Amino acid sequence: MTKIDNKIIVALDVPEKKSAVDLVVQLRDQISFFKIGLQLYTAEGPALVREIVASGVKVFLDLKLHDIPNTVARAVESASELGVQMLTIHLSGGSEMIRAASTARKNMSILGVTLLTSATEETLREIGIKEKIDNHVLRLAELGLANEINGIVASPHELPLLRRELGDAVKIVVPGIRPSWSEPGDQKRFMTPREAIDAGADYIVIGRPITAHPDPGEAVAKILEEISA
C-alpha cells in the first residue's frame, strides 16, 4: 500500500452480503479501508462487520448515531466490540451526547458528522438554522473537538476553513468525492479525489464510482492515476 492508497475508503453502498464481500475480495490488494453504512448494516447486521474485519481490512462503520447520550454510549460500546477502526456520530446531538460517545469508544475512533454532503443552505433554512454552511460546520467541529472526538466528517468545500481554524491536530474524512470521469449523483457539494487531497483531506470516501463500475479494480486504478497525475 502507498500513502495515497491508504487515504481512500471504499464505501460498500450495496444491499447485501455477497456484493459487499465480493467487493472486499476484489479490492483488498489495492485498498485497505472500507465503509459500511446504514443500508448494508441494516440488511446484514454485526455478523457481516465481523466477517469483513476478519478478512484483514479496516472498517469504517458509518451509522451517524444521534440519540440520547446513554443510548449512544451503549451503541458505541457494542460497535467497539466488532473491531472496527472508526464510527460516526452526528455532532448536532450536542455536547452531552458527544462526550458519552467519546467516553465509550475504547480503541475505536469517533468521527463527528458536521453536515451531510447532500445538504444546502436551503436545507438549513428548512430546519430553522440561519447560519451559513461554513459557520455551521465550524461551530459543530469545534463542539466535537471540545468533547474529545478523534476526527471530523465534512464536505471537501469546508476543508480549507477547517484546516485553517483547527490545524493538523484533527483527522478529516471527506465524502462527496467524485472522480473527474464520474457523475455527481445526489452529492451537492463534491470534489475530485485530487482536489480533496490537495485541500487537506486525511481520508476520502468513494462509493458508486467504484462499486457501480463494471470493473471496480479498474476504477480504483483510474482514481489512483488521477490523483498521481
Coordinates of N, CA and C in Angstrom, one line a residue:
M1 N 0.8 -1.2 0.0 CA 0.0 0.0 0.0 C 0.9 1.3 0.0
T2 N 0.5 2.2 -0.8 CA 1.2 3.5 -0.8 C 0.4 4.5 0.2
K3 N 1.1 5.6 0.4 CA 0.4 6.6 1.2 C -0.9 7.1 0.6
I4 N -1.0 7.2 -0.7 CA -2.2 7.6 -1.4 C -3.3 6.5 -1.2
D5 N -2.9 5.3 -1.5 CA -3.8 4.2 -1.4 C -4.5 4.2 0.0
N6 N -3.8 4.5 1.0 CA -4.3 4.4 2.4 C -5.2 5.6 2.7
K7 N -5.3 6.6 1.8 CA -6.2 7.7 2.0 C -7.6 7.4 1.5
I8 N -7.8 6.3 0.7 CA -9.0 6.0 0.1 C -9.8 5.0 0.9
I9 N -11.1 5.4 1.2 CA -12.0 4.5 1.8 C -13.1 4.2 0.8
V10 N -13.3 2.9 0.5 CA -14.3 2.5 -0.4 C -15.6 2.2 0.3
A11 N -16.7 3.0 -0.1 CA -18.0 2.8 0.6 C -18.7 1.6 0.0
L12 N -19.0 0.6 0.8 CA -19.7 -0.5 0.4 C -21.2 -0.2 0.4
D13 N -21.6 0.6 -0.5 CA -23.0 1.0 -0.6 C -23.8 0.0 -1.5
V14 N -23.9 -1.2 -1.0 CA -24.6 -2.3 -1.7 C -25.6 -2.9 -0.7
P15 N -26.6 -3.6 -1.3 CA -27.7 -4.0 -0.4 C -27.6 -5.3 0.4
E16 N -26.6 -6.1 0.0 CA -26.5 -7.4 0.7 C -25.1 -7.9 0.8
K17 N -24.9 -9.0 1.6 CA -23.6 -9.5 2.0 C -22.7 -9.9 0.8
K18 N -23.3 -10.7 -0.1 CA -22.4 -11.2 -1.2 C -21.8 -10.1 -2.0
S19 N -22.5 -9.1 -2.3 CA -21.9 -8.0 -3.1 C -20.8 -7.3 -2.3
A20 N -21.0 -7.1 -1.0 CA -20.0 -6.5 -0.1 C -18.8 -7.3 0.0
V21 N -18.9 -8.6 0.2 CA -17.8 -9.5 0.4 C -17.0 -9.6 -0.9
D22 N -17.7 -9.7 -2.0 CA -17.1 -9.8 -3.3 C -16.2 -8.5 -3.6
L23 N -16.8 -7.3 -3.3 CA -16.0 -6.1 -3.5 C -14.7 -6.1 -2.6
V24 N -14.9 -6.5 -1.4 CA -13.7 -6.5 -0.5 C -12.6 -7.5 -1.1
V25 N -13.0 -8.7 -1.5 CA -12.1 -9.6 -2.1 C -11.4 -9.0 -3.3
Q26 N -12.2 -8.4 -4.2 CA -11.7 -7.8 -5.4 C -10.7 -6.7 -5.1
L27 N -10.9 -5.9 -4.1 CA -10.2 -4.6 -3.9 C -9.2 -4.6 -2.8
R28 N -9.1 -5.7 -2.0 CA -8.3 -5.5 -0.8 C -6.8 -5.5 -1.1
D29 N -6.4 -5.9 -2.3 CA -5.0 -5.8 -2.6 C -4.6 -4.3 -3.1
Q30 N -5.7 -3.5 -3.4 CA -5.5 -2.1 -3.7 C -5.8 -1.2 -2.6
I31 N -6.9 -1.5 -1.8 CA -7.4 -0.7 -0.8 C -7.5 -1.4 0.5
S32 N -7.2 -0.7 1.6 CA -7.2 -1.3 2.9 C -8.3 -0.9 3.8
F33 N -9.1 0.1 3.4 CA -10.2 0.6 4.2 C -11.5 0.6 3.5
F34 N -12.6 0.1 4.2 CA -13.9 0.0 3.6 C -14.9 0.6 4.6
K35 N -16.0 1.2 4.0 CA -17.0 1.8 4.8 C -18.3 1.0 4.7
I36 N -18.9 0.7 5.9 CA -20.2 0.1 6.0 C -21.2 1.1 6.5
G37 N -22.2 1.4 5.7 CA -23.2 2.4 6.1 C -24.5 1.8 6.5
L38 N -25.5 2.6 6.6 CA -26.8 2.2 7.1 C -27.5 1.1 6.3
Q39 N -27.5 1.2 5.0 CA -28.2 0.3 4.2 C -27.6 -1.1 4.4
L40 N -26.3 -1.3 4.3 CA -25.7 -2.6 4.4 C -25.8 -3.1 5.9
Y41 N -25.6 -2.2 6.8 CA -25.6 -2.7 8.2 C -27.1 -3.1 8.6
T42 N -28.1 -2.4 8.2 CA -29.4 -2.7 8.5 C -29.8 -4.1 7.8
A43 N -29.3 -4.3 6.6 CA -29.6 -5.6 6.0 C -28.9 -6.8 6.6
E44 N -27.6 -6.6 7.0 CA -26.8 -7.8 7.3 C -26.3 -7.8 8.8
G45 N -26.3 -6.6 9.4 CA -26.0 -6.6 10.8 C -24.6 -6.8 11.2
P46 N -24.3 -7.0 12.5 CA -22.9 -7.1 13.0 C -22.1 -8.3 12.5
A47 N -22.8 -9.3 12.1 CA -22.1 -10.5 11.6 C -21.3 -10.2 10.4
L48 N -21.8 -9.4 9.5 CA -21.1 -9.0 8.3 C -19.9 -8.2 8.6
V49 N -20.1 -7.2 9.6 CA -18.9 -6.4 10.0 C -17.8 -7.3 10.5
R50 N -18.1 -8.3 11.4 CA -17.1 -9.2 11.9 C -16.4 -9.9 10.8
E51 N -17.2 -10.4 9.8 CA -16.6 -11.2 8.7 C -15.6 -10.3 7.9
I52 N -16.0 -9.1 7.6 CA -15.1 -8.2 6.8 C -13.9 -7.8 7.6
V53 N -14.1 -7.5 8.9 CA -12.9 -7.3 9.8 C -12.0 -8.5 9.8
A54 N -12.5 -9.7 9.9 CA -11.7 -10.9 9.9 C -10.9 -11.1 8.6
S55 N -11.4 -10.5 7.5 CA -10.7 -10.7 6.3 C -9.3 -9.9 6.2
G56 N -9.1 -9.1 7.2 CA -7.8 -8.4 7.3 C -7.8 -6.9 6.9
V57 N -9.0 -6.4 6.5 CA -9.1 -5.0 6.1 C -9.6 -4.1 7.3
K58 N -9.6 -2.8 7.2 CA -10.1 -1.9 8.2 C -11.5 -1.5 7.8
V59 N -12.3 -1.3 8.8 CA -13.7 -0.9 8.6 C -14.1 0.4 9.3
F60 N -14.7 1.2 8.5 CA -15.3 2.5 9.0 C -16.8 2.3 9.0
L61 N -17.4 2.2 10.2 CA -18.8 1.9 10.4 C -19.5 3.3 10.5
D62 N -20.2 3.6 9.4 CA -20.8 4.9 9.3 C -22.3 4.9 9.6
L63 N -22.6 4.9 10.9 CA -24.0 4.8 11.4 C -24.6 6.1 11.8
K64 N -23.8 7.2 11.9 CA -24.2 8.5 12.2 C -25.2 8.5 13.4
L65 N -24.7 8.0 14.5 CA -25.5 7.9 15.7 C -26.0 9.2 16.2
H66 N -27.3 9.3 16.6 CA -27.9 10.5 17.1 C -29.1 10.1 18.0
D67 N -28.9 10.1 19.3 CA -29.9 9.6 20.2 C -29.5 10.2 21.6
I68 N -30.3 9.8 22.6 CA -30.0 10.2 23.9 C -28.6 9.7 24.3
P69 N -27.9 10.4 25.2 CA -26.5 10.1 25.5 C -26.3 8.6 25.9
N70 N -27.1 8.1 26.8 CA -26.9 6.7 27.3 C -27.1 5.7 26.1
T71 N -28.1 5.9 25.3 CA -28.3 5.0 24.1 C -27.1 5.1 23.2
V72 N -26.6 6.2 22.9 CA -25.4 6.4 22.1 C -24.2 5.7 22.7
A73 N -24.0 5.9 24.0 CA -22.8 5.3 24.7 C -22.9 3.7 24.5
R74 N -24.1 3.2 24.7 CA -24.2 1.7 24.7 C -24.0 1.2 23.2
A75 N -24.4 2.0 22.2 CA -24.2 1.6 20.8 C -22.7 1.7 20.5
V76 N -22.0 2.7 21.0 CA -20.6 2.8 20.8 C -19.9 1.7 21.4
E77 N -20.2 1.3 22.6 CA -19.6 0.1 23.2 C -19.8 -1.2 22.4
S78 N -21.0 -1.3 21.8 CA -21.3 -2.5 21.0 C -20.4 -2.5 19.7
A79 N -20.3 -1.3 19.1 CA -19.5 -1.2 17.9 C -18.1 -1.4 18.2
S80 N -17.6 -1.0 19.3 CA -16.2 -1.2 19.6 C -15.8 -2.7 19.8
E81 N -16.8 -3.5 20.1 CA -16.5 -4.9 20.2 C -16.4 -5.6 18.9
L82 N -16.8 -4.9 17.8 CA -16.7 -5.5 16.5 C -15.4 -5.4 15.8
G83 N -14.5 -4.6 16.4 CA -13.1 -4.5 15.8 C -13.0 -3.4 14.7
V84 N -14.0 -2.5 14.6 CA -13.9 -1.5 13.6 C -13.0 -0.4 14.0
Q85 N -12.4 0.3 13.0 CA -11.5 1.4 13.3 C -12.2 2.8 13.6
M86 N -13.3 3.0 12.9 CA -14.0 4.3 13.0 C -15.5 4.2 13.0
L87 N -16.1 5.1 13.8 CA -17.6 5.1 13.9 C -18.0 6.5 13.9
T88 N -19.2 6.8 13.2 CA -19.6 8.2 13.1 C -20.8 8.5 14.1
I89 N -20.8 9.7 14.6 CA -22.0 10.3 15.3 C -22.3 11.6 14.7
H90 N -23.5 12.1 14.9 CA -23.9 13.4 14.5 C -23.6 14.4 15.6
L91 N -22.8 15.4 15.2 CA -22.4 16.4 16.2 C -23.6 17.3 16.7
S92 N -24.6 17.3 15.9 CA -25.8 18.1 16.2 C -26.5 17.5 17.4
G93 N -26.1 16.3 17.9 CA -26.6 15.7 19.1 C -26.2 16.5 20.4
G94 N -25.2 17.3 20.3 CA -24.9 18.2 21.5 C -23.8 17.6 22.3
S95 N -23.2 18.4 23.2 CA -22.0 18.1 24.0 C -22.2 16.8 24.9
E96 N -23.3 16.7 25.5 CA -23.5 15.5 26.4 C -23.5 14.2 25.6
M97 N -24.1 14.2 24.5 CA -24.1 13.0 23.6 C -22.7 12.7 23.1
I98 N -22.1 13.8 22.7 CA -20.7 13.6 22.1 C -19.8 13.1 23.2
R99 N -19.8 13.6 24.4 CA -19.0 13.1 25.5 C -19.3 11.7 25.8
A100 N -20.5 11.3 25.8 CA -20.9 9.9 26.0 C -20.3 9.0 25.0
A101 N -20.3 9.4 23.8 CA -19.6 8.6 22.7 C -18.1 8.5 22.9
S102 N -17.5 9.6 23.2 CA -16.1 9.7 23.3 C -15.6 8.8 24.5
T103 N -16.4 8.8 25.6 CA -16.0 8.1 26.8 C -16.1 6.6 26.5
A104 N -17.1 6.2 25.7 CA -17.3 4.7 25.5 C -16.5 4.1 24.3
R105 N -15.7 4.8 23.7 CA -15.1 4.4 22.4 C -14.1 3.3 22.5
K106 N -13.4 3.1 23.6 CA -12.3 2.1 23.8 C -11.2 2.5 22.7
N107 N -10.8 1.5 21.9 CA -9.8 1.7 20.9 C -10.2 2.2 19.5
M108 N -11.5 2.6 19.5 CA -12.1 3.0 18.2 C -12.1 4.5 18.1
S109 N -11.9 5.0 16.9 CA -12.0 6.5 16.7 C -13.5 6.9 16.5
I110 N -13.8 8.0 17.1 CA -15.2 8.6 16.9 C -15.0 9.8 16.0
L111 N -15.8 9.7 14.9 CA -15.8 10.8 13.9 C -17.1 11.6 14.0
G112 N -17.0 12.9 14.1 CA -18.2 13.7 14.2 C -18.7 14.2 12.8
V113 N -19.9 13.9 12.5 CA -20.5 14.4 11.2 C -21.0 15.9 11.5
T114 N -20.6 16.8 10.6 CA -21.0 18.2 10.7 C -22.3 18.4 10.0
L115 N -22.2 18.2 8.6 CA -23.4 18.5 7.8 C -23.3 17.5 6.6
L116 N -24.4 16.8 6.3 CA -24.4 15.9 5.2 C -24.1 16.6 3.9
T117 N -23.4 15.9 3.0 CA -22.9 16.5 1.8 C -24.1 16.7 0.8
S118 N -25.3 16.1 1.1 CA -26.5 16.4 0.3 C -27.2 17.7 0.7
A119 N -26.7 18.3 1.8 CA -27.4 19.4 2.4 C -26.9 20.7 1.7
T120 N -27.8 21.7 1.6 CA -27.5 23.0 1.1 C -28.0 24.0 2.2
E121 N -27.8 25.3 1.9 CA -28.2 26.3 2.8 C -29.8 26.4 2.9
E122 N -30.4 26.0 1.8 CA -31.9 25.8 1.9 C -32.3 24.8 2.9
T123 N -31.5 23.7 2.9 CA -31.8 22.6 3.9 C -31.7 23.2 5.3
L124 N -30.7 24.0 5.6 CA -30.5 24.6 6.9 C -31.7 25.5 7.2
R125 N -32.1 26.3 6.3 CA -33.3 27.1 6.5 C -34.5 26.3 6.9
E126 N -34.7 25.2 6.2 CA -35.9 24.4 6.4 C -36.0 23.9 7.8
I127 N -34.8 23.6 8.5 CA -34.8 23.1 9.8 C -34.6 24.2 10.9
G128 N -34.7 25.5 10.4 CA -34.6 26.6 11.4 C -33.2 27.1 11.7
I129 N -32.2 26.7 10.9 CA -30.8 27.2 11.2 C -30.5 28.3 10.2
K130 N -30.2 29.5 10.7 CA -29.9 30.6 9.9 C -28.5 30.9 9.6
E131 N -27.6 30.0 10.1 CA -26.2 30.2 9.8 C -25.8 29.9 8.4
K132 N -24.7 30.4 7.9 CA -24.1 30.0 6.6 C -23.5 28.6 6.9
I133 N -23.4 27.8 5.8 CA -22.9 26.5 5.9 C -21.5 26.5 6.6
D134 N -20.6 27.3 6.2 CA -19.2 27.4 6.8 C -19.3 27.6 8.3
N135 N -20.1 28.5 8.7 CA -20.2 28.8 10.1 C -20.8 27.7 10.9
H136 N -21.8 27.0 10.3 CA -22.4 25.9 11.0 C -21.5 24.7 11.1
V137 N -20.7 24.4 10.0 CA -19.8 23.3 10.1 C -18.7 23.6 11.1
L138 N -18.1 24.8 11.1 CA -17.0 25.1 12.0 C -17.5 25.0 13.5
R139 N -18.7 25.5 13.7 CA -19.2 25.5 15.1 C -19.4 24.1 15.6
L140 N -19.9 23.2 14.8 CA -20.1 21.8 15.2 C -18.8 21.1 15.3
A141 N -17.8 21.4 14.4 CA -16.5 20.8 14.5 C -15.8 21.2 15.8
E142 N -15.9 22.4 16.2 CA -15.3 22.9 17.4 C -16.0 22.3 18.6
L143 N -17.3 22.1 18.5 CA -18.0 21.4 19.6 C -17.5 20.0 19.8
G144 N -17.3 19.3 18.7 CA -16.8 17.9 18.7 C -15.5 17.8 19.3
L145 N -14.5 18.7 18.9 CA -13.2 18.7 19.4 C -13.2 19.0 20.9
A146 N -14.0 19.9 21.4 CA -14.1 20.3 22.8 C -14.5 19.1 23.6
N147 N -15.2 18.1 23.0 CA -15.7 16.9 23.7 C -15.0 15.6 23.2
E148 N -13.7 15.8 22.7 CA -12.7 14.8 22.6 C -13.0 13.7 21.5
I149 N -13.7 14.1 20.4 CA -13.8 13.2 19.3 C -12.4 13.1 18.6
N150 N -12.3 12.2 17.7 CA -11.0 11.9 17.1 C -10.9 12.5 15.7
G151 N -12.0 12.8 15.1 CA -12.0 13.4 13.7 C -13.3 13.9 13.3
I152 N -13.3 14.6 12.1 CA -14.5 15.3 11.6 C -14.8 14.6 10.2
V153 N -16.1 14.5 10.0 CA -16.6 14.2 8.6 C -17.2 15.5 8.0
A154 N -16.6 15.9 6.9 CA -17.1 17.2 6.4 C -16.9 17.2 4.8
S155 N -17.7 18.0 4.2 CA -17.6 18.2 2.8 C -16.2 18.8 2.4
P156 N -15.7 18.4 1.2 CA -14.4 18.9 0.8 C -14.4 20.5 0.7
H157 N -15.5 21.1 0.5 CA -15.6 22.5 0.4 C -15.3 23.3 1.7
E158 N -15.5 22.6 2.8 CA -15.1 23.2 4.1 C -13.7 22.9 4.6
L159 N -13.0 22.1 3.8 CA -11.6 21.7 4.2 C -10.7 22.9 4.4
P160 N -10.6 23.8 3.5 CA -9.7 25.0 3.8 C -10.0 25.7 5.1
L161 N -11.3 25.9 5.3 CA -11.7 26.6 6.6 C -11.3 25.7 7.8
L162 N -11.6 24.4 7.8 CA -11.4 23.6 8.9 C -9.9 23.5 9.2
R163 N -9.1 23.3 8.1 CA -7.6 23.3 8.3 C -7.1 24.6 8.9
R164 N -7.6 25.7 8.4 CA -7.1 27.0 8.9 C -7.5 27.2 10.3
E165 N -8.7 26.8 10.7 CA -9.1 27.1 12.1 C -8.7 26.0 13.1
L166 N -8.6 24.8 12.6 CA -8.4 23.6 13.5 C -7.0 23.1 13.4
G167 N -6.2 23.4 12.4 CA -4.9 22.9 12.2 C -4.8 21.4 11.8
D168 N -3.7 20.8 12.1 CA -3.5 19.4 11.8 C -3.8 18.4 12.9
A169 N -4.3 18.9 14.0 CA -4.5 18.0 15.2 C -5.7 17.1 15.0
V170 N -6.5 17.4 14.0 CA -7.7 16.6 13.8 C -7.7 15.9 12.5
K171 N -8.2 14.7 12.4 CA -8.3 14.0 11.1 C -9.6 14.4 10.5
I172 N -9.6 14.6 9.2 CA -10.8 15.0 8.4 C -11.0 13.9 7.3
V173 N -12.2 13.4 7.4 CA -12.7 12.3 6.5 C -13.7 13.0 5.6
V174 N -13.5 12.8 4.3 CA -14.3 13.6 3.3 C -15.1 12.7 2.4
P175 N -16.4 12.7 2.5 CA -17.3 12.1 1.5 C -17.5 13.1 0.4
G176 N -18.5 12.8 -0.5 CA -18.7 13.7 -1.6 C -17.6 13.8 -2.6
I177 N -16.9 12.7 -2.8 CA -15.8 12.6 -3.7 C -16.2 12.0 -5.0
R178 N -16.0 12.6 -6.1 CA -16.4 12.1 -7.4 C -15.2 12.3 -8.4
P179 N -14.6 11.2 -8.9 CA -13.6 11.4 -9.9 C -14.0 12.2 -11.1
S180 N -13.1 12.8 -11.9 CA -13.5 13.7 -12.9 C -14.3 13.0 -14.0
W181 N -14.2 11.7 -14.1 CA -14.9 11.0 -15.2 C -16.3 10.4 -14.7
S182 N -16.7 10.7 -13.5 CA -18.0 10.1 -13.0 C -19.1 11.2 -12.8
E183 N -20.3 10.7 -12.7 CA -21.5 11.6 -12.5 C -21.6 12.0 -11.0
P184 N -22.0 13.2 -10.6 CA -22.1 13.6 -9.3 C -23.1 12.9 -8.4
G185 N -24.1 12.3 -9.0 CA -25.2 11.7 -8.2 C -26.0 12.7 -7.4
D186 N -26.2 12.3 -6.1 CA -27.0 13.1 -5.2 C -26.2 14.0 -4.3
Q187 N -24.9 14.1 -4.6 CA -24.0 14.9 -3.8 C -24.1 16.3 -4.3
K188 N -24.4 17.3 -3.5 CA -24.5 18.7 -3.9 C -23.1 19.4 -3.8
R189 N -22.3 19.0 -2.8 CA -21.0 19.6 -2.5 C -19.9 18.6 -2.7
F190 N -19.3 18.5 -3.9 CA -18.4 17.4 -4.1 C -17.1 18.0 -4.7
M191 N -16.0 17.2 -4.7 CA -14.8 17.5 -5.3 C -14.2 16.2 -5.9
T192 N -13.2 16.4 -6.8 CA -12.4 15.2 -7.3 C -11.5 14.7 -6.2
P193 N -11.0 13.5 -6.3 CA -10.0 13.0 -5.3 C -8.8 13.9 -5.2
R194 N -8.2 14.3 -6.3 CA -7.0 15.1 -6.2 C -7.3 16.5 -5.5
E195 N -8.4 17.1 -5.9 CA -8.8 18.4 -5.2 C -8.9 18.2 -3.7
A196 N -9.6 17.2 -3.3 CA -9.8 17.0 -1.8 C -8.5 16.7 -1.1
I197 N -7.6 15.9 -1.7 CA -6.3 15.6 -1.0 C -5.5 16.9 -0.9
D198 N -5.5 17.6 -2.0 CA -4.7 18.9 -2.0 C -5.3 19.9 -1.0
A199 N -6.6 19.8 -0.7 CA -7.2 20.7 0.2 C -7.0 20.3 1.7
G200 N -6.4 19.1 1.9 CA -6.1 18.7 3.2 C -6.8 17.5 3.8
A201 N -7.5 16.7 3.0 CA -8.3 15.6 3.5 C -7.3 14.5 3.9
D202 N -7.6 13.9 5.1 CA -6.8 12.7 5.5 C -7.3 11.5 4.9
Y203 N -8.6 11.4 4.7 CA -9.2 10.2 4.0 C -10.3 10.7 3.1
I204 N -10.4 10.1 1.9 CA -11.5 10.4 1.0 C -12.4 9.1 0.8
V205 N -13.7 9.3 0.9 CA -14.7 8.2 0.8 C -15.2 8.2 -0.6
I206 N -15.1 7.1 -1.3 CA -15.6 7.0 -2.7 C -16.4 5.7 -2.7
G207 N -17.7 5.9 -3.3 CA -18.6 4.7 -3.3 C -18.9 4.3 -4.7
R208 N -20.0 4.9 -5.3 CA -20.6 4.4 -6.5 C -19.6 4.5 -7.7
P209 N -18.7 5.5 -7.8 CA -17.8 5.5 -9.0 C -16.9 4.2 -9.0
I210 N -16.7 3.6 -7.8 CA -16.0 2.3 -7.8 C -17.0 1.1 -7.8
T211 N -17.9 1.1 -6.8 CA -18.8 -0.1 -6.6 C -19.7 -0.3 -7.8
A212 N -20.1 0.7 -8.5 CA -21.1 0.5 -9.6 C -20.3 0.4 -10.9
H213 N -19.0 0.5 -10.9 CA -18.2 0.3 -12.1 C -18.2 -1.1 -12.6
P214 N -18.3 -1.4 -13.9 CA -18.2 -2.8 -14.4 C -17.0 -3.5 -13.9
D215 N -15.9 -2.8 -13.7 CA -14.6 -3.4 -13.1 C -14.1 -2.5 -12.0
P216 N -14.5 -2.8 -10.7 CA -14.1 -1.9 -9.6 C -12.6 -1.7 -9.5
G217 N -11.9 -2.8 -9.8 CA -10.4 -2.7 -9.7 C -9.9 -1.7 -10.7
E218 N -10.5 -1.7 -11.9 CA -10.1 -0.7 -12.9 C -10.4 0.7 -12.4
A219 N -11.6 0.9 -11.8 CA -12.0 2.2 -11.3 C -11.0 2.7 -10.3
V220 N -10.6 1.8 -9.4 CA -9.6 2.2 -8.4 C -8.3 2.6 -9.0
A221 N -7.9 1.9 -10.0 CA -6.6 2.2 -10.7 C -6.7 3.6 -11.4
K222 N -7.9 3.9 -12.0 CA -8.1 5.2 -12.7 C -8.0 6.3 -11.7
I223 N -8.6 6.1 -10.5 CA -8.6 7.1 -9.4 C -7.2 7.3 -9.0
L224 N -6.4 6.3 -8.7 CA -5.1 6.4 -8.3 C -4.2 7.2 -9.3
E225 N -4.5 6.9 -10.6 CA -3.8 7.6 -11.7 C -4.2 9.0 -11.7
E226 N -5.4 9.3 -11.5 CA -5.9 10.7 -11.5 C -5.3 11.5 -10.3
I227 N -5.2 10.8 -9.2 CA -4.6 11.5 -8.0 C -3.1 11.8 -8.3
S228 N -2.4 10.8 -8.9 CA -1.0 11.0 -9.1 C -0.6 11.9 -10.2
A229 N -1.5 12.1 -11.1 CA -1.2 12.9 -12.3 C -0.7 14.3 -12.0

